[in-house]
CSV table of C-alpha atoms in Angstrom, one decimal:
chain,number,residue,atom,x,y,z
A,1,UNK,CA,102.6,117.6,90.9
A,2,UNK,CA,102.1,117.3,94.7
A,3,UNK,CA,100.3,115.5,97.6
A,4,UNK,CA,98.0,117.3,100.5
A,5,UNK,CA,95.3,116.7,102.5
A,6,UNK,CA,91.6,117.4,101.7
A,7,UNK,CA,88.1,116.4,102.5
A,8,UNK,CA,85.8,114.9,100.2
A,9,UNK,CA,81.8,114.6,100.4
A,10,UNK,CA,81.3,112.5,103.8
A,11,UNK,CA,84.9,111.3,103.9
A,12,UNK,CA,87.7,114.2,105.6
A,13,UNK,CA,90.3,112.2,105.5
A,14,UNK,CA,91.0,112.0,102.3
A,15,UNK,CA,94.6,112.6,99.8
A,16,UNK,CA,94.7,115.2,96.4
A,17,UNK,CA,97.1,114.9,93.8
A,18,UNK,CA,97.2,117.9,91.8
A,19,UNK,CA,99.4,119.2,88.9
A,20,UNK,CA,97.4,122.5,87.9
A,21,UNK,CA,96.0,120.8,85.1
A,22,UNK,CA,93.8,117.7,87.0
A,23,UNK,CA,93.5,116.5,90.1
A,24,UNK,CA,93.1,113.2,91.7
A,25,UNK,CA,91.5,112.5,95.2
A,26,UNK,CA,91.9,109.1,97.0
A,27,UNK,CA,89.7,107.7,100.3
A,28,UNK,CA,92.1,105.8,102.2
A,29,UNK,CA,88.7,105.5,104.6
A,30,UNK,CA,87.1,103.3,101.7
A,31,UNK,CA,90.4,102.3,99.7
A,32,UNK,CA,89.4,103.9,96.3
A,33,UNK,CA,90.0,107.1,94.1
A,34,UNK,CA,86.8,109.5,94.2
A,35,UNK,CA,87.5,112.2,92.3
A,36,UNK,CA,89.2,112.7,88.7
A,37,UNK,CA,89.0,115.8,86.7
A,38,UNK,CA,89.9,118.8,85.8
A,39,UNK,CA,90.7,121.5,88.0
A,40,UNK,CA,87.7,123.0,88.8
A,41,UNK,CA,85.4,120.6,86.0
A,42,UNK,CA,83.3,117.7,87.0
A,43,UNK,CA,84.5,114.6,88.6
A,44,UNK,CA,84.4,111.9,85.8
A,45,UNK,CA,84.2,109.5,88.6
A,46,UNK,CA,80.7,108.1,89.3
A,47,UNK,CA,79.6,108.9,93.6
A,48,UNK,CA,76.6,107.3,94.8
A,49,UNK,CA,74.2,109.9,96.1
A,50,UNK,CA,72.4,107.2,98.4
A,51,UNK,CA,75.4,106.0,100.2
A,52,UNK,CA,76.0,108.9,103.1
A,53,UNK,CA,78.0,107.4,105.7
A,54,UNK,CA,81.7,107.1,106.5
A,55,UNK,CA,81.9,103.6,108.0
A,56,UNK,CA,81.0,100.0,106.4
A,57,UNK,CA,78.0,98.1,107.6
A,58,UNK,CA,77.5,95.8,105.4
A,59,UNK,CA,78.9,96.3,101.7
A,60,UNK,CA,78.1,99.7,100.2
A,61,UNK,CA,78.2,100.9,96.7
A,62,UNK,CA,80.5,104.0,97.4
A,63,UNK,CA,81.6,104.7,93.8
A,64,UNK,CA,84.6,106.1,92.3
A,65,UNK,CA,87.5,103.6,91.5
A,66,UNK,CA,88.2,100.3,93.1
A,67,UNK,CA,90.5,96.8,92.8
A,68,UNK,CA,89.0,93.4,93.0
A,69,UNK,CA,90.1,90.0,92.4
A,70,UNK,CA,89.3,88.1,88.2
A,71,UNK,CA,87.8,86.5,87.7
A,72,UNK,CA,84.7,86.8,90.1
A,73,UNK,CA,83.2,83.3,90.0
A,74,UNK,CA,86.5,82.2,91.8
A,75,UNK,CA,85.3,83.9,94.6
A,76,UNK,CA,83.2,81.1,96.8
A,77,UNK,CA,86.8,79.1,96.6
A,78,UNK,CA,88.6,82.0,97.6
A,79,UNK,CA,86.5,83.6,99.8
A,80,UNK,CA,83.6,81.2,101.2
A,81,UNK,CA,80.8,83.6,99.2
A,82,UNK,CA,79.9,84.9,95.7
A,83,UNK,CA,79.0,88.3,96.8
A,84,UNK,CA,79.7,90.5,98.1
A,85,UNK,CA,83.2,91.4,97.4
A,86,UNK,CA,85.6,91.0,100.6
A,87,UNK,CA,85.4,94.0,103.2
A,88,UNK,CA,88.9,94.0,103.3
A,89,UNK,CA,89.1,95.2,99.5
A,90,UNK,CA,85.8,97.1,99.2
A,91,UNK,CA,84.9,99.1,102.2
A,92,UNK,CA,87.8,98.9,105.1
A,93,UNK,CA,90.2,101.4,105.8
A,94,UNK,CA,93.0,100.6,103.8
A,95,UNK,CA,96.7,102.5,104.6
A,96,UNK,CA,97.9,105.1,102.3
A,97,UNK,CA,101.8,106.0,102.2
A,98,UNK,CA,103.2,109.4,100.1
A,99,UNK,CA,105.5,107.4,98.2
A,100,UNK,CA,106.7,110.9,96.2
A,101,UNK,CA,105.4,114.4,95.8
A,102,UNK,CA,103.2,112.9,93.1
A,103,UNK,CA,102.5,109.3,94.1
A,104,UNK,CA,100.6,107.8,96.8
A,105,UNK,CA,99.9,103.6,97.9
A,106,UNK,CA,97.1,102.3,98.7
A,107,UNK,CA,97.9,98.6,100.6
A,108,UNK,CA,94.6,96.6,101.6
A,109,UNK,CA,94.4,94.2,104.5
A,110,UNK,CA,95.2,90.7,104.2
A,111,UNK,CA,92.1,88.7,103.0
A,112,UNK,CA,91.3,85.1,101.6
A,113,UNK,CA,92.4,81.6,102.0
A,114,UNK,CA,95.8,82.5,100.0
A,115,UNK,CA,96.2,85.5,102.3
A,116,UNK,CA,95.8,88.4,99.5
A,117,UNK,CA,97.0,92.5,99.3
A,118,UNK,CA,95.6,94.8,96.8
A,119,UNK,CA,98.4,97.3,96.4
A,120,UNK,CA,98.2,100.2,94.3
A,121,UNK,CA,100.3,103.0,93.5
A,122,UNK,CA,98.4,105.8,92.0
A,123,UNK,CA,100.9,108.6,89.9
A,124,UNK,CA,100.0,111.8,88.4
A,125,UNK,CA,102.2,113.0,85.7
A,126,UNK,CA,104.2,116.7,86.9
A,127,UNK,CA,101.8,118.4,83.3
A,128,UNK,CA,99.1,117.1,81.8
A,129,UNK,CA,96.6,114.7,82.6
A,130,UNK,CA,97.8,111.4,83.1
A,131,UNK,CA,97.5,109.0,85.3
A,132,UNK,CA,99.1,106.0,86.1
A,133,UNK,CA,97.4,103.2,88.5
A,134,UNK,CA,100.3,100.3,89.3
A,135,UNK,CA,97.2,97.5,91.2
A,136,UNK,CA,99.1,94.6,92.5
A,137,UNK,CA,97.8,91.7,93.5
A,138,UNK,CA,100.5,90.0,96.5
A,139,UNK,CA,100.1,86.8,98.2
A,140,UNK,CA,101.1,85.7,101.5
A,141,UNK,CA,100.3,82.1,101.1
A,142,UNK,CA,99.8,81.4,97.1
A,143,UNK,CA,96.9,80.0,95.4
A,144,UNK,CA,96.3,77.4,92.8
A,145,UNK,CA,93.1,79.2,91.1
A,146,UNK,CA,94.7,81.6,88.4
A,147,UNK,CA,93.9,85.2,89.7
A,148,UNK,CA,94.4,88.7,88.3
A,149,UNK,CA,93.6,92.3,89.9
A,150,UNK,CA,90.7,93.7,88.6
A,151,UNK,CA,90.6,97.4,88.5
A,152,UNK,CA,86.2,98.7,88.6
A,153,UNK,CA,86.1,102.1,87.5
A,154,UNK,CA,82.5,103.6,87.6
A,155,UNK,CA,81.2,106.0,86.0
A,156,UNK,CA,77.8,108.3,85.5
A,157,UNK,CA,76.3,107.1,81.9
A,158,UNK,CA,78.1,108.6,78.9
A,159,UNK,CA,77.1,110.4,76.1
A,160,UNK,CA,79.1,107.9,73.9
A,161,UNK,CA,81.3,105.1,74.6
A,162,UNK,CA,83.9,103.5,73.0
A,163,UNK,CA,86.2,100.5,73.1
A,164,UNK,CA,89.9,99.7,71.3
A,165,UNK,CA,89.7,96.3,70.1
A,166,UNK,CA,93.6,94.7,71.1
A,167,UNK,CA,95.9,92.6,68.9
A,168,UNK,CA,94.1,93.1,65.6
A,169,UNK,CA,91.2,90.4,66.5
A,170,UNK,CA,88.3,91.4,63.9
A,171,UNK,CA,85.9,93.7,65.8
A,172,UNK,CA,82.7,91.3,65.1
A,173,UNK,CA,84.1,88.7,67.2
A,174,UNK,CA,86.1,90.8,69.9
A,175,UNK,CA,83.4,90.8,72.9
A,176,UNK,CA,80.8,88.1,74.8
A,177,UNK,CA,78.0,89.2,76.4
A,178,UNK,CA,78.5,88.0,80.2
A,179,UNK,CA,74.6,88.4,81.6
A,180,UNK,CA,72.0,87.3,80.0
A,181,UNK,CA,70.2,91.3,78.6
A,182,UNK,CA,70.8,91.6,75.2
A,183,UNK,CA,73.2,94.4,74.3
A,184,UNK,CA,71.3,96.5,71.9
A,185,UNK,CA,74.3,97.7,69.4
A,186,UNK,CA,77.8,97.1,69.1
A,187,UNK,CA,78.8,98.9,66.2
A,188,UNK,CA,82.6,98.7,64.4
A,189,UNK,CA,84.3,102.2,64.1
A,190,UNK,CA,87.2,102.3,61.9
A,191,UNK,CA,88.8,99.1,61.8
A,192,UNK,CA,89.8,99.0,65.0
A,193,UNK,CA,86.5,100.4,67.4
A,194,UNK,CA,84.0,99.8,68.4
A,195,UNK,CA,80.7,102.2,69.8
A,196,UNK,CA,78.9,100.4,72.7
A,197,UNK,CA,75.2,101.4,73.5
A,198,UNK,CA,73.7,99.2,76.5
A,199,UNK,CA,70.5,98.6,77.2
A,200,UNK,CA,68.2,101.4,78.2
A,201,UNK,CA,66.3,98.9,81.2
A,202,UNK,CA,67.9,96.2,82.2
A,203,UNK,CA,71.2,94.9,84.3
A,204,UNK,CA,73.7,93.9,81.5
A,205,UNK,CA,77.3,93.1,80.8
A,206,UNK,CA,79.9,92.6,78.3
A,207,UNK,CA,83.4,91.1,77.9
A,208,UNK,CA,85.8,92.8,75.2
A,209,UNK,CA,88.9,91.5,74.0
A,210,UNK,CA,89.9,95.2,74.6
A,211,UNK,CA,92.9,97.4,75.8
A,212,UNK,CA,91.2,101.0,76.0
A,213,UNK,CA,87.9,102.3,76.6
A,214,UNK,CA,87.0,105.4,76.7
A,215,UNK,CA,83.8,108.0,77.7
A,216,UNK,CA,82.6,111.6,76.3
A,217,UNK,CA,80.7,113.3,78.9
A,218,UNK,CA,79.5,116.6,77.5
A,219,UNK,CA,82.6,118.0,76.3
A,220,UNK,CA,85.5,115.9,78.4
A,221,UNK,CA,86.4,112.6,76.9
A,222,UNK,CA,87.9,110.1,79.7
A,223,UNK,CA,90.1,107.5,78.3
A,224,UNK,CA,91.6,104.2,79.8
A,225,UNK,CA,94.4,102.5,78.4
A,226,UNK,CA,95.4,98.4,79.5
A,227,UNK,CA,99.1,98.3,79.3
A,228,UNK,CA,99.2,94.6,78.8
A,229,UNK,CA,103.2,93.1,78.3
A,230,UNK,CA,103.5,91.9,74.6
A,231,UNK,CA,104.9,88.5,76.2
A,232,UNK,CA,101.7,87.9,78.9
A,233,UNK,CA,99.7,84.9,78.6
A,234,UNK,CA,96.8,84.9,76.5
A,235,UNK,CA,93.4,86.2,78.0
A,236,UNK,CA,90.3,84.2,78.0
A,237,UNK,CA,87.8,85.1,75.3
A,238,UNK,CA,86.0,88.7,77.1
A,239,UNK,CA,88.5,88.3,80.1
A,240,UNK,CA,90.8,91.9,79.6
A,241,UNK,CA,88.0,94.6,79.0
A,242,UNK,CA,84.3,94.7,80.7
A,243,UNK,CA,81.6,96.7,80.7
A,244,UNK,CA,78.6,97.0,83.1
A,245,UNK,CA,75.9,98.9,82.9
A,246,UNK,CA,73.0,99.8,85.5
A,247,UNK,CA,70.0,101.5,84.7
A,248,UNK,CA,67.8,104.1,86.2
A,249,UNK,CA,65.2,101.6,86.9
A,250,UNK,CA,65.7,97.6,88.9
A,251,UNK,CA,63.3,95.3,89.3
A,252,UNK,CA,60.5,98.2,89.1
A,253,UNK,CA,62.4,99.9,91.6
A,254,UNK,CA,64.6,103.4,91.1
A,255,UNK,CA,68.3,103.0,90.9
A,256,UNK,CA,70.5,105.7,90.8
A,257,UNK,CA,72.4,104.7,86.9
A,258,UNK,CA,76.1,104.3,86.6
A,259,UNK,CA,78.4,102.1,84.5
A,260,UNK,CA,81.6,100.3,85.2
A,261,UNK,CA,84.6,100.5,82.9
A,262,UNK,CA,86.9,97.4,84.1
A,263,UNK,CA,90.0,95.8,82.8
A,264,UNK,CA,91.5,92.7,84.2
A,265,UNK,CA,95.5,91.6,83.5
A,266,UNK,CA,96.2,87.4,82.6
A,267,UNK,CA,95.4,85.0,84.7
A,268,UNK,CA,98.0,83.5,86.9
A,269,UNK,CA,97.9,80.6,89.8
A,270,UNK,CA,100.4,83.1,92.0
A,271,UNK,CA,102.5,81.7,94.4
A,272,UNK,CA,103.7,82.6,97.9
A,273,UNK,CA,105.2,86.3,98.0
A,274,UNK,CA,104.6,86.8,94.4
A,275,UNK,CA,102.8,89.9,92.4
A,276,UNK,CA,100.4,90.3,89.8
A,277,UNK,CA,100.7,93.7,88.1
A,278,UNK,CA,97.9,95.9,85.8
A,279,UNK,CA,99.0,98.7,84.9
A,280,UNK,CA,96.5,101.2,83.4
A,281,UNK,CA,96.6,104.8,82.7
A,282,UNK,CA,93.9,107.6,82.4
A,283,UNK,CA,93.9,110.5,80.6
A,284,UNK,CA,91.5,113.7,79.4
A,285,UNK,CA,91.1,115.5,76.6
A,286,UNK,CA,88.7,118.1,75.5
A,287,UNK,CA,86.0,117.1,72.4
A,288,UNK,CA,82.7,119.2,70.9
A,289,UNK,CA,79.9,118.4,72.8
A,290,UNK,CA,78.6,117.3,69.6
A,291,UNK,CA,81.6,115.2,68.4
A,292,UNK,CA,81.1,112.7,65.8
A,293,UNK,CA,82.2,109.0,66.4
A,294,UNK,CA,84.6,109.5,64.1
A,295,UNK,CA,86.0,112.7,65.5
A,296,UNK,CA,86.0,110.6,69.1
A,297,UNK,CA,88.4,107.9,67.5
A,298,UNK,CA,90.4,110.8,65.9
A,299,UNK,CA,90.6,112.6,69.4
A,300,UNK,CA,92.0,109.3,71.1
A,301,UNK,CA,94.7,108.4,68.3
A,302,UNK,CA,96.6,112.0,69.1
A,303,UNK,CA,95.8,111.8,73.1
């Protein structure tokens, strides 16, 4: 693997890992990932088309891959606002260090009442196609409100997507619906599955007591694995996997669609100078454009 320097659509200043196999490109300028794929394939990694400037003003919808603070309706404690997200974790130049030939960090500015950095350390395996995304959440001055970082991955809509359910739980009782469209179907795979299929017109989300999710676009199958610590504290019914989805149309107005693949880690109250850690990992693998669920689930077992 190694580290260079590399534009990317309105953003020069950006960082590309590359192992011959996939490459990863990271905006410092907007503190997210952009870009994941194979060498020369499409990015798997949703870009807004509407969003063509280099600096903030006023929250924008870039894309790509980002870190937040769980759960969200902490935010007006933490923050003073429900929305949007702080600058200083969605939009502001965040500083970028080449930790090795195949890692870089990402460190945010300080933000919030308990003085908060998103840290992450993004590694590309030396052959294959994984990645692994360390996102710390570090506090300066501690905070009684148990937080967690919250890693937003979006992503163009999928031909088919499918989640893991974690710890055994019975797949019929494994997710919540967390706004207020109805999800159309939810169907079990396997045992251990289940095949998500959001509404076609409305704003909706779900919560999924869930450790991987994964995405078949055409023939590429984008995976994303939770690796949660057998000894963490319990989640919150919904609170480790969620899925967003935003259609083509929004209150009778065109929106470009996406979805956003999320995972959160336990919730903690941290303290002064401590860290919360998710660690996640991403991975691609070829399928038939025509896959079957079943050959999807199959395809992810031996990934």
């Amino acid at each position: 693997a190694s580290i260079d320097r590399t534009a990317f659509g309105v953003w020069p200043d950006c960082y590309r890992l590359s192992n011959g196999t996939v490459d990863v490109v990271i905006s410092p300028t907007t503190g997210r990932i952009v870009r994941y794929g194979y060498l020369g394939g499409a990015n798997q990694l949703w870009q807004n088309p509407a969003v063509n400037v280099t600096t903030t003003e006023g929250w924008q919808n870039y894309g790509g891959d980002k870190a937040w603070v769980w759960p969200q309706d902490a935010w007006p404690q933490l923050f003073g606002h429900a929305w949007p997200p702080p600058t200083a974790v969605d939009g502001s130049p965040q500083t970028a260090e080449v930790v090795d030939r195949s890692t870089l960090r990402l460190t945010s500015p300080e933000f919030g009442q308990a003085k908060l950095r998103i840290v992450r350390e993004i590694h590309l395996a030396d052959d294959g196609t994984a990645v692994t995304l360390d996102t710390q959440l570090l506090a300066g001055a501690g905070s009684s409100v148990p937080l967690a970082p919250w890693t937003v991955t979006q992503i163009t809509p999928p031909d088919a997507l499918l989640a893991h359910v974690a710890g055994g739980e019975p797949v019929e009782k494994a997710w919540s619906l967390l706004q207020p469209a109805s999800w159309p179907a939810i169907e079990p795979v396997g045992g251990e599955f289940v095949l998500l299929q959001p509404p076609p017109d409305k704003q909706a989300k779900i919560g999924l007591d869930a450790d991987l999710l994964a995405a078949r676009h055409a023939d590429v199958l984008f995976v994303m694995r939770a690796m949660i610590p057998p000894d963490s504290a319990p989640f919150p019914h919904g609170d480790q996997a969620q899925v967003f989805s935003q259609p083509p149309m929004l209150f009778r107005k065109p929106t470009v669609p996406y979805y956003e693949l999320e995972f959160a880690s336990p919730r903690e109250a941290i303290q002064a100078g401590q860290s919360l850690h998710l660690i996640t990992v991403w991975s691609l693998t070829h399928v038939p454009s025509d896959a079957s669920t079943a050959s999807i689930v199959e395809a992810i077992k031996t990934d």
